[in-house]
XYZ file of C-alpha atoms in Angstrom:
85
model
C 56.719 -1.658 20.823
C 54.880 2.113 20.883
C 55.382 2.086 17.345
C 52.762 -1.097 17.273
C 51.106 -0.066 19.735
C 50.490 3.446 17.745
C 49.606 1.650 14.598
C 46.755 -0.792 16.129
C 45.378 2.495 17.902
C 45.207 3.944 14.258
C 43.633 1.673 12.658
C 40.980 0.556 14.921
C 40.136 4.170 14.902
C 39.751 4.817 11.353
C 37.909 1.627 11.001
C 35.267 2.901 13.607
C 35.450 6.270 12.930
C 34.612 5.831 8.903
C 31.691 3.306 9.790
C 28.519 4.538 9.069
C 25.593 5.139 11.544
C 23.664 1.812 12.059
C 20.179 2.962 12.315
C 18.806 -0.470 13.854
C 15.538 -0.157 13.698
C 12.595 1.345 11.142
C 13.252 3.801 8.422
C 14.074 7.090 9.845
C 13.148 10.682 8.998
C 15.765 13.097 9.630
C 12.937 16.100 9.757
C 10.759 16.517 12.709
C 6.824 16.698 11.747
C 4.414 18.225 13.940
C 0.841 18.685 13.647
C -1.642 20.247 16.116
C -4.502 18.028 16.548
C -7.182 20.448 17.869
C -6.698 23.863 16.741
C -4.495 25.979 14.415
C -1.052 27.199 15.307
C -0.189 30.066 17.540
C -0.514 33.078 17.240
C -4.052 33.044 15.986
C -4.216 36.250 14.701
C -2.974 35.027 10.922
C -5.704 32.529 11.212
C -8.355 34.637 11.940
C -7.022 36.938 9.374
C -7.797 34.363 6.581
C -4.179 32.736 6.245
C -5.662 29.481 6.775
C -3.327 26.741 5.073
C -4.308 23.143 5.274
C -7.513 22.769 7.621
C -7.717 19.369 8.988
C -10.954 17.437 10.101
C -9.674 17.324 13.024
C -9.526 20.510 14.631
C -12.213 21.825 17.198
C -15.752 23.093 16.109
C -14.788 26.732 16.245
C -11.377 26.812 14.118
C -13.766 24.853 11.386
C -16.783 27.277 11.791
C -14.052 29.990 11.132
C -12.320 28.753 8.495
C -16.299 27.704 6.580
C -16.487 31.701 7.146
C -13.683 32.203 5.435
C -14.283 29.560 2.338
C -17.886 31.677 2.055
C -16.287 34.844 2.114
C -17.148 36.685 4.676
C -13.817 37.711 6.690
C -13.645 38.468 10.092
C -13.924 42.284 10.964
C -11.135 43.736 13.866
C -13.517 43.539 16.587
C -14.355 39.677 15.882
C -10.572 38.978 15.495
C -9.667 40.355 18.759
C -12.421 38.176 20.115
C -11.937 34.676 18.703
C -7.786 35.106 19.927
């Protein structure tokens, strides 16, 4: 009687445990994606420094009149850094 008892215990848990994950609903990305809305990433310094990356419409007035500066070519001295962060 254990030894049938033993058995059904076995095999209900290797048929549950070598099931795959149902993911029920919507395709699923396994990475998590974030994106700032208003203004660049912290710490500001690298963008005021002219390591801009991908500039989205959607960021405030000032992080666009920056990075405009910076497509024009005229960089930010020190003093202006230390200012804008």
């Amino acid at each position: 009687m254990k030894h049938r008892i033993f058995s059904l215990l076995l095999i209900v848990a290797v048929l549950f445990g070598s099931s795959p994950a149902a993911f029920a609903c919507g395709p699923y990305v396994l990475e998590t994606f974030f994106s700032l809305k208003r203004r660049p990433e912290m710490p500001l310094k690298q963008y005021t420094a002219g390591k801009v990356g991908i500039v989205p419409s959607s960021f405030g007035p000032m992080s666009l009149l920056l990075f405009q500066r910076q497509l024009n070519g005229h960089q930010l001295t020190s003093f202006e850094q230390d200012q804008v962060v």
